[in-house]
mmCIF file of C-alpha atoms in Angstrom:
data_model
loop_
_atom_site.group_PDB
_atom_site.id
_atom_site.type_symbol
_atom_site.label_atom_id
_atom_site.label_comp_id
_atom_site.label_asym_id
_atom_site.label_seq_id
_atom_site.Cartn_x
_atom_site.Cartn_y
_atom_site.Cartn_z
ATOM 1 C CA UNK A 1371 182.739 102.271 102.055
ATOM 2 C CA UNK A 1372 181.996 99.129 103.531
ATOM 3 C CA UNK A 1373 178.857 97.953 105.228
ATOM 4 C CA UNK A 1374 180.417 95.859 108.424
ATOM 5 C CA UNK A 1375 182.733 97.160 110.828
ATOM 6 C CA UNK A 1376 186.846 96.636 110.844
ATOM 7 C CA UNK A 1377 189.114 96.855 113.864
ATOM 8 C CA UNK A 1378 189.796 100.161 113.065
ATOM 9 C CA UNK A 1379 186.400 101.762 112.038
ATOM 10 C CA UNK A 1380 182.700 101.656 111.752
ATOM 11 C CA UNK A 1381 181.145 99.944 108.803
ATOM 12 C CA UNK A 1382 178.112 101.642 107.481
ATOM 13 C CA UNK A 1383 175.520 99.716 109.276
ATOM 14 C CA UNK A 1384 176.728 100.662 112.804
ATOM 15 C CA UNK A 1385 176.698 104.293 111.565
ATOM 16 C CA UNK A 1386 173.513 103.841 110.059
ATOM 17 C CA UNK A 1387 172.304 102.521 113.233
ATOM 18 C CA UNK A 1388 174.226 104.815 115.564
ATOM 19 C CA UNK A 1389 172.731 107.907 114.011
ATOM 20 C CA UNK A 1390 169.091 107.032 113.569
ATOM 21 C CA UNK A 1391 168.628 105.794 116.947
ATOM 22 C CA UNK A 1392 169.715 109.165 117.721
ATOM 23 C CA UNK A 1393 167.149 110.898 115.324
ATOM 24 C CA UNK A 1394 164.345 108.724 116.447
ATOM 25 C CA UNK A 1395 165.690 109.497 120.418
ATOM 26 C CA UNK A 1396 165.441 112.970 119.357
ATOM 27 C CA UNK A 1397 162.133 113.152 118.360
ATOM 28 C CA UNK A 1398 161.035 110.981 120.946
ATOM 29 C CA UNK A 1399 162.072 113.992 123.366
ATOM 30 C CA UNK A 1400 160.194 116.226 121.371
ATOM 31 C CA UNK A 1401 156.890 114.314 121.115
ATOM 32 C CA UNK A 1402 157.246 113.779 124.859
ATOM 33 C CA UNK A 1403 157.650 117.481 125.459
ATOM 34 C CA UNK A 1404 154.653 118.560 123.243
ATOM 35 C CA UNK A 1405 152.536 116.363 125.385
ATOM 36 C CA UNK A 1406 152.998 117.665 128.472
ATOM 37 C CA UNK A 1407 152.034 121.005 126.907
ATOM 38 C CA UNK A 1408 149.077 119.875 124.654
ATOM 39 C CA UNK A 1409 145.130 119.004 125.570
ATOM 40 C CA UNK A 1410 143.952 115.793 126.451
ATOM 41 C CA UNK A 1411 142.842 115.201 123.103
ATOM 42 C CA UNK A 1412 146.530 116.369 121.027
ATOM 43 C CA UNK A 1413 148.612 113.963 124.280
ATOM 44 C CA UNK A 1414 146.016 111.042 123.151
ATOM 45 C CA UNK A 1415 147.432 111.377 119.686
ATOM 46 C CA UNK A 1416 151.387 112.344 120.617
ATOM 47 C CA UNK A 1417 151.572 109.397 123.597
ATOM 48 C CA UNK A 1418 150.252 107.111 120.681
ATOM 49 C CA UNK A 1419 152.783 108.232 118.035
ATOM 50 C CA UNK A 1420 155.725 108.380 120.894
ATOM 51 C CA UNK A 1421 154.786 104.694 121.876
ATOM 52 C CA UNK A 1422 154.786 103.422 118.327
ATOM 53 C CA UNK A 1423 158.662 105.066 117.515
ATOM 54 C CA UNK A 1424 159.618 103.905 120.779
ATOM 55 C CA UNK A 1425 158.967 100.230 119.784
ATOM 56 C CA UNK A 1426 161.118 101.169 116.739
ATOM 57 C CA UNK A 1427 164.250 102.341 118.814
ATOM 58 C CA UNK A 1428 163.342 98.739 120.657
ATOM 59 C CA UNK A 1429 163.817 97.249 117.536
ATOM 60 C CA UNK A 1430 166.321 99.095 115.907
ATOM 61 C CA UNK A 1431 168.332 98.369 119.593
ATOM 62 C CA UNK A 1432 168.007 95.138 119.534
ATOM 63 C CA UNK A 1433 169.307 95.082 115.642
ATOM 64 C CA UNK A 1434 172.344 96.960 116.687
ATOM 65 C CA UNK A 1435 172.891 94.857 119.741
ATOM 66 C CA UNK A 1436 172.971 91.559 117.561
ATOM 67 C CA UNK A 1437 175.306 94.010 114.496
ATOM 68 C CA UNK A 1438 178.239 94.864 117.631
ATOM 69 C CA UNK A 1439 178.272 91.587 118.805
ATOM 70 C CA UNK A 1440 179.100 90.057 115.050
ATOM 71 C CA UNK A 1441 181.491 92.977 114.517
ATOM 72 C CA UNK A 1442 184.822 93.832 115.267
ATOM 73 C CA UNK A 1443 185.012 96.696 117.886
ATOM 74 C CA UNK A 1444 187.176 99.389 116.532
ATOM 75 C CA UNK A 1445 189.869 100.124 119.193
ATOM 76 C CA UNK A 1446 189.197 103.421 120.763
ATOM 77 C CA UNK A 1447 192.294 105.794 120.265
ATOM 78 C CA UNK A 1448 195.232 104.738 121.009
ATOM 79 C CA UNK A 1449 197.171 107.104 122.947
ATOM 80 C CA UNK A 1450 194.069 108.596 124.970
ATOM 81 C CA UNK A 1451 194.316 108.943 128.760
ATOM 82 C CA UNK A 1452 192.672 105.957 130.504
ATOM 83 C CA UNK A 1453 189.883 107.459 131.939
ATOM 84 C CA UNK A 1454 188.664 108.854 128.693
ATOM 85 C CA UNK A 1455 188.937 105.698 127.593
ATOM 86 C CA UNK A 1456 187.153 104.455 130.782
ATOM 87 C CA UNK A 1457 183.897 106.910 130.589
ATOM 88 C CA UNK A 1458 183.874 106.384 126.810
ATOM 89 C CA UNK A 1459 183.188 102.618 127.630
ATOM 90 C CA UNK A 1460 180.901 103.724 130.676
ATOM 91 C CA UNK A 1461 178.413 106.136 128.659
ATOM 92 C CA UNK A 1462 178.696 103.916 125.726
ATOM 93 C CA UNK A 1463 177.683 101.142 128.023
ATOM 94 C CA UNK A 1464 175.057 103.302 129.605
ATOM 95 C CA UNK A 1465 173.156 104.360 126.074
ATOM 96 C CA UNK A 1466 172.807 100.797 124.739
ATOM 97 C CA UNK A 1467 171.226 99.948 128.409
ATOM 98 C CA UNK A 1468 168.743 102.755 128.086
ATOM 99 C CA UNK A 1469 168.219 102.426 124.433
ATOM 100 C CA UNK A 1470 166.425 99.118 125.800
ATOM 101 C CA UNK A 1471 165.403 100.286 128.914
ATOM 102 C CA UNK A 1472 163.724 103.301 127.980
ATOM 103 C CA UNK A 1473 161.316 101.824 125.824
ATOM 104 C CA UNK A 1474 160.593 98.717 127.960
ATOM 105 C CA UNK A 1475 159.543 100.923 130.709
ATOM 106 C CA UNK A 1476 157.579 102.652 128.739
ATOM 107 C CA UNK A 1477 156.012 99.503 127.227
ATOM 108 C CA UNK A 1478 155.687 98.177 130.599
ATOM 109 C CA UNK A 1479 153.525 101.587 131.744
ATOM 110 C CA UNK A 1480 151.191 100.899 129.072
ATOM 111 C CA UNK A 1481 150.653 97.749 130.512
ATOM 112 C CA UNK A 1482 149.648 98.785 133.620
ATOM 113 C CA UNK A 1483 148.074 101.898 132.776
ATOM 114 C CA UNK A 1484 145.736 99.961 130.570
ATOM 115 C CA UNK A 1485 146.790 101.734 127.712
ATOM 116 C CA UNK A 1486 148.178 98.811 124.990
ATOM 117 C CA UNK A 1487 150.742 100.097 122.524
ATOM 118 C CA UNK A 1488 149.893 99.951 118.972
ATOM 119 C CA UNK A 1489 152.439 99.856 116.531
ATOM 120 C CA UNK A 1490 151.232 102.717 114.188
ATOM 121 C CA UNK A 1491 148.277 100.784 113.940
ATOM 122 C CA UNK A 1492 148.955 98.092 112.030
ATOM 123 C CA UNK A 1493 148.983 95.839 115.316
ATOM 124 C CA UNK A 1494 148.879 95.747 118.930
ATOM 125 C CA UNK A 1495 152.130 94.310 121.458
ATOM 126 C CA UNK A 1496 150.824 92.190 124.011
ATOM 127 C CA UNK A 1497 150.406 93.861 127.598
ATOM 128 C CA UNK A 1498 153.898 92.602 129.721
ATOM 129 C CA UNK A 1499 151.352 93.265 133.158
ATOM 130 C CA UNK A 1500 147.864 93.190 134.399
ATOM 131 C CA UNK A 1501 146.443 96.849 134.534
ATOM 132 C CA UNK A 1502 147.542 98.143 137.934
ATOM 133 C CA UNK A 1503 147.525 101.880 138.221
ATOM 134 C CA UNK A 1504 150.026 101.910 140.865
ATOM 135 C CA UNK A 1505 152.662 100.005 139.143
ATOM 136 C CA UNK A 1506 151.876 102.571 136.030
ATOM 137 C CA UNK A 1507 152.369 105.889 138.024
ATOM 138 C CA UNK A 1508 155.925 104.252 139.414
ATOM 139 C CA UNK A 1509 157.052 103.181 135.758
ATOM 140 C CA UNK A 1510 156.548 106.473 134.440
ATOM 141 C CA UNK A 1511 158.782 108.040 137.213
ATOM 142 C CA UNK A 1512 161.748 105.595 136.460
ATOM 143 C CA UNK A 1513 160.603 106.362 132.696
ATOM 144 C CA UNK A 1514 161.292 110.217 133.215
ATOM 145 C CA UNK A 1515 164.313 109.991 135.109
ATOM 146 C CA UNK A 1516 166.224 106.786 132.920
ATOM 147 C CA UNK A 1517 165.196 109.589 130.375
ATOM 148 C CA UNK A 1518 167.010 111.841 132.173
ATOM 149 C CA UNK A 1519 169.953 109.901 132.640
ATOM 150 C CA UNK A 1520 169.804 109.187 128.855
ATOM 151 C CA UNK A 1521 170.053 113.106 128.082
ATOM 152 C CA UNK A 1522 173.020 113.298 130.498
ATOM 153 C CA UNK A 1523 174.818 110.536 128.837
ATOM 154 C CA UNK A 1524 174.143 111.736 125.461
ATOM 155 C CA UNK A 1525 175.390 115.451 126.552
ATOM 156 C CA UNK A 1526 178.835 113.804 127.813
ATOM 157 C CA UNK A 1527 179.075 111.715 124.699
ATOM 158 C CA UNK A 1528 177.810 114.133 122.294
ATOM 159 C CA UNK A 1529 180.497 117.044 123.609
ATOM 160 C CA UNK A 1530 183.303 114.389 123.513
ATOM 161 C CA UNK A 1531 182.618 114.115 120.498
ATOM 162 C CA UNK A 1532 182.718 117.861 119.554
ATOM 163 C CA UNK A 1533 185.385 117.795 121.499
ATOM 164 C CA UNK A 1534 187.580 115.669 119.878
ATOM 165 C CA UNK A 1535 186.478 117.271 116.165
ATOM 166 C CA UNK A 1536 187.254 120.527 116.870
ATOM 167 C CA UNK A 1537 189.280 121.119 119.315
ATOM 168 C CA UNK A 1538 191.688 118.029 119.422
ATOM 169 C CA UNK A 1539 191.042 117.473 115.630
ATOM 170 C CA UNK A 1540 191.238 113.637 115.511
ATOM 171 C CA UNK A 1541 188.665 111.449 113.626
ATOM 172 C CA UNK A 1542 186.737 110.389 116.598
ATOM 173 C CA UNK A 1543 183.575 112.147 115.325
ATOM 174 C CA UNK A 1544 184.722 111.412 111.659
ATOM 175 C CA UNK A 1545 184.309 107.529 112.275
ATOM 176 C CA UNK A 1546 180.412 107.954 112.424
ATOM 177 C CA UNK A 1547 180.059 109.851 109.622
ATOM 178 C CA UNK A 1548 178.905 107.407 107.041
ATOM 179 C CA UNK A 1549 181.293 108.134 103.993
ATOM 180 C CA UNK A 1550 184.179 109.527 106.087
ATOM 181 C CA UNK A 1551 186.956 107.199 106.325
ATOM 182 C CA UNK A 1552 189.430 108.309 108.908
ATOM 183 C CA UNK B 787 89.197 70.627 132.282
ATOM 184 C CA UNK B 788 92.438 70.937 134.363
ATOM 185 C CA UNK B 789 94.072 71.557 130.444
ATOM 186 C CA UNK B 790 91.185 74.122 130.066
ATOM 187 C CA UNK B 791 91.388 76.455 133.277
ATOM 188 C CA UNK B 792 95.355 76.119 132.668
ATOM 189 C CA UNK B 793 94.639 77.753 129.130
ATOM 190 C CA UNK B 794 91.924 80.686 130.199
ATOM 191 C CA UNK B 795 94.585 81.307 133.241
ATOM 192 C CA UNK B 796 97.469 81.742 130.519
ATOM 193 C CA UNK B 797 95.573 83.598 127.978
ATOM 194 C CA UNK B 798 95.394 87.289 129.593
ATOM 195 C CA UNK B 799 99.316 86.472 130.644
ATOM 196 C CA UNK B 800 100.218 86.048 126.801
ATOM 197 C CA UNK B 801 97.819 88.182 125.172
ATOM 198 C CA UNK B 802 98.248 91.469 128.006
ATOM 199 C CA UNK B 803 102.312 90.576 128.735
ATOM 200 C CA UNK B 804 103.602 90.235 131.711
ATOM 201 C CA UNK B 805 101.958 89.639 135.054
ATOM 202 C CA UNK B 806 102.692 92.800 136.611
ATOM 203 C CA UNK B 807 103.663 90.759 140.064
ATOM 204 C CA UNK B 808 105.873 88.685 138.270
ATOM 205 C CA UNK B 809 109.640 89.048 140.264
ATOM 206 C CA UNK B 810 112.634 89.905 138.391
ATOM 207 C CA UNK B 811 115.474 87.553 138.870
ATOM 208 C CA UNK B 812 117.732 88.948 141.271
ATOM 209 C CA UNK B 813 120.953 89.793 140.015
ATOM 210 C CA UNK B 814 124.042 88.419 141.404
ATOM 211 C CA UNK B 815 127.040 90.519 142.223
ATOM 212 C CA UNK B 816 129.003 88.420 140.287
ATOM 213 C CA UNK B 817 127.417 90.037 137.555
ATOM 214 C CA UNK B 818 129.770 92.228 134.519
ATOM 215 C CA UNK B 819 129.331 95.065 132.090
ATOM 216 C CA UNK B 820 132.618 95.740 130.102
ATOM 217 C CA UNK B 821 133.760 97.206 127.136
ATOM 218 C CA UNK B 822 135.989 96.955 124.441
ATOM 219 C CA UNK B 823 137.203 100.542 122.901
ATOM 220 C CA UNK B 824 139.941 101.445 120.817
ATOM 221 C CA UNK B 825 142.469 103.637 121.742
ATOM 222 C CA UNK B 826 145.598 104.929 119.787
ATOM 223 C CA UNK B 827 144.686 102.251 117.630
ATOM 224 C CA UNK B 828 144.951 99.615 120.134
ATOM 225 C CA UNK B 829 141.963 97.935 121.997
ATOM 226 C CA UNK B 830 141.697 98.141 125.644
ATOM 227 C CA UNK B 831 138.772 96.639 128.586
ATOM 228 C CA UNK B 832 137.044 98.940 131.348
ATOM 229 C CA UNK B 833 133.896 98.124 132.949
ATOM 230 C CA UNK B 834 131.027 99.855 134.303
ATOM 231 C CA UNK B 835 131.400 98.979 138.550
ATOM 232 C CA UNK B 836 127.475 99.570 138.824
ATOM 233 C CA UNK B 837 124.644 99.078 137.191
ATOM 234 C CA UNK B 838 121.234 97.467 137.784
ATOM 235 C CA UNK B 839 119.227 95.167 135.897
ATOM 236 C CA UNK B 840 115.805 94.399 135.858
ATOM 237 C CA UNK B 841 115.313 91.182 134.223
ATOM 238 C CA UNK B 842 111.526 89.478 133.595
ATOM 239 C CA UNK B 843 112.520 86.507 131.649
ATOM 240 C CA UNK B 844 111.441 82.696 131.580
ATOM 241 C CA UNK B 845 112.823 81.142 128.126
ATOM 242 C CA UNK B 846 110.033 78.964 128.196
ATOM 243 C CA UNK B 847 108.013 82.219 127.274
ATOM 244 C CA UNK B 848 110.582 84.838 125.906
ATOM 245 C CA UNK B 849 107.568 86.970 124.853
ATOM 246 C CA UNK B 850 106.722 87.880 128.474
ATOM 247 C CA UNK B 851 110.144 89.325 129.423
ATOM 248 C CA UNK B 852 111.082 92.662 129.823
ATOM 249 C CA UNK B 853 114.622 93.896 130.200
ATOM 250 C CA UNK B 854 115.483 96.855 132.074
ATOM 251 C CA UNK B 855 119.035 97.363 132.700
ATOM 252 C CA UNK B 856 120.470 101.491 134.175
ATOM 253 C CA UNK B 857 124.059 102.126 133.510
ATOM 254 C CA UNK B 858 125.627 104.553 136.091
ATOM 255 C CA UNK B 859 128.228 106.134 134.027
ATOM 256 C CA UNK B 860 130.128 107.524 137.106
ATOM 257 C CA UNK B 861 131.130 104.259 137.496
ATOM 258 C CA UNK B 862 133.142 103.689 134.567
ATOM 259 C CA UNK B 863 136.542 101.995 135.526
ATOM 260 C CA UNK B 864 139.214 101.556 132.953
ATOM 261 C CA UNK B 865 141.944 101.104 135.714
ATOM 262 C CA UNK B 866 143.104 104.340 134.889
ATOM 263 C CA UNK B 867 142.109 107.324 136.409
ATOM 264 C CA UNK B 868 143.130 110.109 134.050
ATOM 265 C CA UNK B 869 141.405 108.205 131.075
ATOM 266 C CA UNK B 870 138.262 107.876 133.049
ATOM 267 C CA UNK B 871 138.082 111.297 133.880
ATOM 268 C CA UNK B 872 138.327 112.019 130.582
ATOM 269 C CA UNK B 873 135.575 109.612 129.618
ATOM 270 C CA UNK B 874 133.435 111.420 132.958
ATOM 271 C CA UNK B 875 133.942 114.606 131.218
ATOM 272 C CA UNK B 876 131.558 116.837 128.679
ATOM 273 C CA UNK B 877 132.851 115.533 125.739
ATOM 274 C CA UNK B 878 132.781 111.886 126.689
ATOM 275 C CA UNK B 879 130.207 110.472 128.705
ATOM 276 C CA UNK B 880 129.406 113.821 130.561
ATOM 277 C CA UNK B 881 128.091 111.944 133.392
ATOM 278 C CA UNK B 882 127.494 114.956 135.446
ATOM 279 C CA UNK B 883 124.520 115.540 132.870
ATOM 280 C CA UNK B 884 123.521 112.427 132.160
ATOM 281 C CA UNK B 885 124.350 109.935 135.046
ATOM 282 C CA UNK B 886 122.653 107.009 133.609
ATOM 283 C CA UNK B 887 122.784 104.922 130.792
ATOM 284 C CA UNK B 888 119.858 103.118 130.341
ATOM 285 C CA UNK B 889 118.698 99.740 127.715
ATOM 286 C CA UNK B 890 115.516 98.550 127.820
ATOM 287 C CA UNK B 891 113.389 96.208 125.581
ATOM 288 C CA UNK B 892 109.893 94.521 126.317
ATOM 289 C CA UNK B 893 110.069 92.216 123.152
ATOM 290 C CA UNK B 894 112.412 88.991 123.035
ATOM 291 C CA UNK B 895 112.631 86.543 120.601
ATOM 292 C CA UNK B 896 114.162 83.023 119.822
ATOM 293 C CA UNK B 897 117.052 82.943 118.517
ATOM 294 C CA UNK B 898 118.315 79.742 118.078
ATOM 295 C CA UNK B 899 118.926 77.072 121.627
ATOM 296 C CA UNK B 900 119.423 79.079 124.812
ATOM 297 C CA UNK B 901 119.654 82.240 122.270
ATOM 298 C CA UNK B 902 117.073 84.926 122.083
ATOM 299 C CA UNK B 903 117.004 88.359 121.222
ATOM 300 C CA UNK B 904 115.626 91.718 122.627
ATOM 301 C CA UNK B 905 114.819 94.411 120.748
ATOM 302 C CA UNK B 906 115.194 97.588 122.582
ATOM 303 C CA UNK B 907 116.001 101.385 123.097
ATOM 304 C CA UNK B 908 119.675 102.187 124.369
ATOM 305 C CA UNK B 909 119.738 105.475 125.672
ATOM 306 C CA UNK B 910 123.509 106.885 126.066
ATOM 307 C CA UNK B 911 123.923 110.628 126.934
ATOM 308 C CA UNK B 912 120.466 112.359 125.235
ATOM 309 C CA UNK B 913 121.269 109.845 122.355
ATOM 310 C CA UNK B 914 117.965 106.661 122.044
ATOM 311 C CA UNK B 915 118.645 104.726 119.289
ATOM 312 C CA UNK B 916 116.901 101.124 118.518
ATOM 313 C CA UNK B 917 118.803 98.290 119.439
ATOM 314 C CA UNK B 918 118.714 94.598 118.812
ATOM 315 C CA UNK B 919 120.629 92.733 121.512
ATOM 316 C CA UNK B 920 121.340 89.513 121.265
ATOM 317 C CA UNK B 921 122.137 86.810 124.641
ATOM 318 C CA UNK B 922 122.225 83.869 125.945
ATOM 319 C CA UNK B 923 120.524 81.928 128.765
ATOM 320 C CA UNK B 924 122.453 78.912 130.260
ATOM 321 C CA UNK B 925 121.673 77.210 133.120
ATOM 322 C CA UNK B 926 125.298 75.560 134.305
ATOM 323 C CA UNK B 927 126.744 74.129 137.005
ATOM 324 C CA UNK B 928 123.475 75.136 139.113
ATOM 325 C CA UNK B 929 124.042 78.927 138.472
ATOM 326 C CA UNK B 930 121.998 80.698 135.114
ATOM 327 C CA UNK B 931 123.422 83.210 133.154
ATOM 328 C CA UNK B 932 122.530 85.857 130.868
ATOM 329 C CA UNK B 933 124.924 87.076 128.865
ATOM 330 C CA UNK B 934 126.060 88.329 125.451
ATOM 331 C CA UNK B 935 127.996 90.867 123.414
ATOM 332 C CA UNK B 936 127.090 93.887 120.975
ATOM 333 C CA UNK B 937 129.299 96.382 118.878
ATOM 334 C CA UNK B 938 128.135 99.947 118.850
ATOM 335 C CA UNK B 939 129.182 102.967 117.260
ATOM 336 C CA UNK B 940 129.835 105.390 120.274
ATOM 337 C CA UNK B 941 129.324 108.442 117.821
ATOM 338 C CA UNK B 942 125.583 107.183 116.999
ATOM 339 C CA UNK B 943 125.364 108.029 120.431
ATOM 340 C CA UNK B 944 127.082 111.179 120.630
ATOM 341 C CA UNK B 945 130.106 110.336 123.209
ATOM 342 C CA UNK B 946 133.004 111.942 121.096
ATOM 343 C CA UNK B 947 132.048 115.612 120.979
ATOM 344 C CA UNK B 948 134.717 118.169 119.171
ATOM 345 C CA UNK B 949 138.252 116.682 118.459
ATOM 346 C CA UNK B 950 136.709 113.589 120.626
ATOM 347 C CA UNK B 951 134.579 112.442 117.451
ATOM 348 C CA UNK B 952 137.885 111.783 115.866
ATOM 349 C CA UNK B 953 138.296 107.725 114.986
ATOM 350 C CA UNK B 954 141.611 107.328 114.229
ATOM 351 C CA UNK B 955 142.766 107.775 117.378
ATOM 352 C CA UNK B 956 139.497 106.815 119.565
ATOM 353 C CA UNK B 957 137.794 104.270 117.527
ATOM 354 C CA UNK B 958 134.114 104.359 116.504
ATOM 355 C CA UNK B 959 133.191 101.205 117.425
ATOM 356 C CA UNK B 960 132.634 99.870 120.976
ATOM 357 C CA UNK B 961 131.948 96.063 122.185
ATOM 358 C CA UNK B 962 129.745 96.305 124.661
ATOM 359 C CA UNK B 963 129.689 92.813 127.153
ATOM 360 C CA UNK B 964 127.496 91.420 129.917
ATOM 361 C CA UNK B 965 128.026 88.463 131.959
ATOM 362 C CA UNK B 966 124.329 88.624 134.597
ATOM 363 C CA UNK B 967 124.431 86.083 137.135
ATOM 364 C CA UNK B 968 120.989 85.079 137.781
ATOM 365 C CA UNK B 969 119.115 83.935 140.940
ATOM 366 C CA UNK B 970 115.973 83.241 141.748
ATOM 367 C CA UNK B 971 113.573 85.552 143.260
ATOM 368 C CA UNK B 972 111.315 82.677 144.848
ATOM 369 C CA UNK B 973 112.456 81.246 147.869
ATOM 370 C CA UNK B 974 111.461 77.385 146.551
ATOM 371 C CA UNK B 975 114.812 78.026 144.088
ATOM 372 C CA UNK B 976 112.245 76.508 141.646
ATOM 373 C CA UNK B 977 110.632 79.151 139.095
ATOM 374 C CA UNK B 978 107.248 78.215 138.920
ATOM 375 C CA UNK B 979 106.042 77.027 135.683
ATOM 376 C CA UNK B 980 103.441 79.418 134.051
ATOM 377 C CA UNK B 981 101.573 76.301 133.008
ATOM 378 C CA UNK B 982 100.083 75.337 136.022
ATOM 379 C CA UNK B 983 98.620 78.869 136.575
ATOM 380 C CA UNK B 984 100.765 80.044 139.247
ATOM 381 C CA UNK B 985 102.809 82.481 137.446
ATOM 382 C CA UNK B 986 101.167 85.191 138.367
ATOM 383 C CA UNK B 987 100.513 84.131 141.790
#
């Protein structure tokens, strides 16, 4: 096992990274969809926890954007038809986008909305904006539908994935398991 | 005897309080009352858009002042509308029920220069509880102000009923702040001094 990446395969950070952005993406969903269901009160404490693990992803996104660019890229397959190869890049391209866009917006719509974003408590990001209730209700639009777009990207590159495991039984999914050489 | 008539004139004034003719200052729009409350952990400002203030207050004589000052709690702004009509609602403010918010204090003391400090009742929701509140009063570039800060605990007062009394995610304590613009309710600009016997005139 070995922590950085070759030009074949995925060291153990960048599959560290790779799958608990997803966890954390995950239960960012889920917080997000309890919300909308919950009372004023139980959203209070949800929105709070969703803001303070979506400064994590921020974080963790910005770690993993620094990790790629010191690390060899391992070649996508050789041998797969060009446009695989071509929406591989493209949804790849898209998720590290909205890995940072996702929580900006949603750091900027605190701003606005007057609503600061703790981080768990311990201390408080500065406000990006001047509270302006407009700007707020427009950032949480573009918030739900870049989320959107992130679940529709994910779908694509998740059953690629499956794809490629079961069905073309190639290591694709095998290079992101951590302790799975290929 | 000029010194003597001065002091017979002042005596009822500082024995009996204040002249009941005395004018309150008039208070500027320019005038603030904000807060500080925690939310999710993190602090964030509204404001109250209107309130009004009674102010009878001459630092030269603190103990003639009276402070009246009614909070209308419909007009809490935190620039965002679901929040505030949370804060509106039965659990919070309940403004429907109790529109006003009032402080009021008829006993001021020195507190140090241009400090003083009025001890009062602040009434919030059915909620009185005594209150010391400290402020300043500086006259500066031509305009006087009277202004200050205070933390409360928004649970002495009962706004935070059911899952709302909960502090880890609304916090306890609120800083209450006030920036009154003064201005003078006698046309000279000049406050006449209660020395001279006027005062009450």
């Amino acid at each position: 096992m070995h922590l950085r990446n070759t030009e074949t395969s995925f060291g153990l950070v960048s599959q560290l990274l790779h799958w608990l952005i997803a966890a954390l993406v995950l239960w960012q969903f889920v917080l997000a969809q309890l919300a909308g269901n919950a009372s004023l009160f139980e959203r209070l404490v949800l929105l709070g926890r969703h803001k303070s693990v979506g400064m994590t992803i921020l974080m963790l996104a910005v770690v993993r954007l620094l990790w790629k660019l010191v690390n060899p890229r391992p070649v996508i397959l050789p041998g797969l038809p060009r446009y695989h190869r071509a929406l591989a890049r493209l949804s790849h391209g898209l998720m590290y986008a909205l890995i940072f866009a996702l929580p900006l917006t949603g750091w900027l719509m605190s701003s606005a909305l007057n609503t600061p974003v703790s981080y768990f408590g311990f201390f408080t990001w500065p406000d990006l904006v001047e509270p302006q209730q407009e700007l707020g209700d427009l950032l949480a639009l573009v918030h739900a539908y870049l989320f959107m777009l992130l679940a529709g990207t994910i779908a694509v590159h998740a059953s690629a994935a499956l794809f490629h495991h079961f069905v073309v039984k190639d290591s694709v999914l095998r290079g992101m398991l951590p302790g799975m050489n290929r | 005897m000029r010194v003597c008539v001065a002091l017979v004139l002042l005596l009822p004034a500082t024995v009996f309080g204040q002249p009941e003719n005395d004018l309150p200052w008039q208070v500027h729009d320019d005038s603030s009352l904000e807060f500080v409350a925690v939310q999710q952990g993190a602090e964030f400002t509204g404001r109250f858009e209107q309130f009004e203030a009674t102010i009878r207050f001459d630092p030269a004589a603190p103990q003639l002042s009276s402070l009246a000052i009614a909070v209308v709690t419909d007009s809490v702004n935190t620039y965002y509308d679901d929040r505030d009509e949370v804060l509106r609602g039965p659990d919070l403010l309940n403004v429907e029920r109790w529109p006003e918010a009032t402080f009021s204090s008829d006993s001021v003391r020195v507190d140090g220069e241009s400090r003083f400090v009025a001890a009062g009742d602040l009434t919030i929701r059915d909620r009185t509880q005594p209150l010391a509140l400290p402020f300043s009063f500086e006259n500066r570039d031509g305009q006087t102000h009277l202004s200050g800060e205070i933390t409360i605990s928004r649970l002495d007062f009962g706004v935070g009923q059911g899952e709302w009394s909960n502090t880890e995610w609304v916090g306890a304590d609120v800083k209450i702040r006030f920036r009154l613009r003064l201005e003078s309710p006698y046309p000279a600009g000049e406050r006449p001094a209660r020395q001279d016997g006027e005062a009450s005139k």
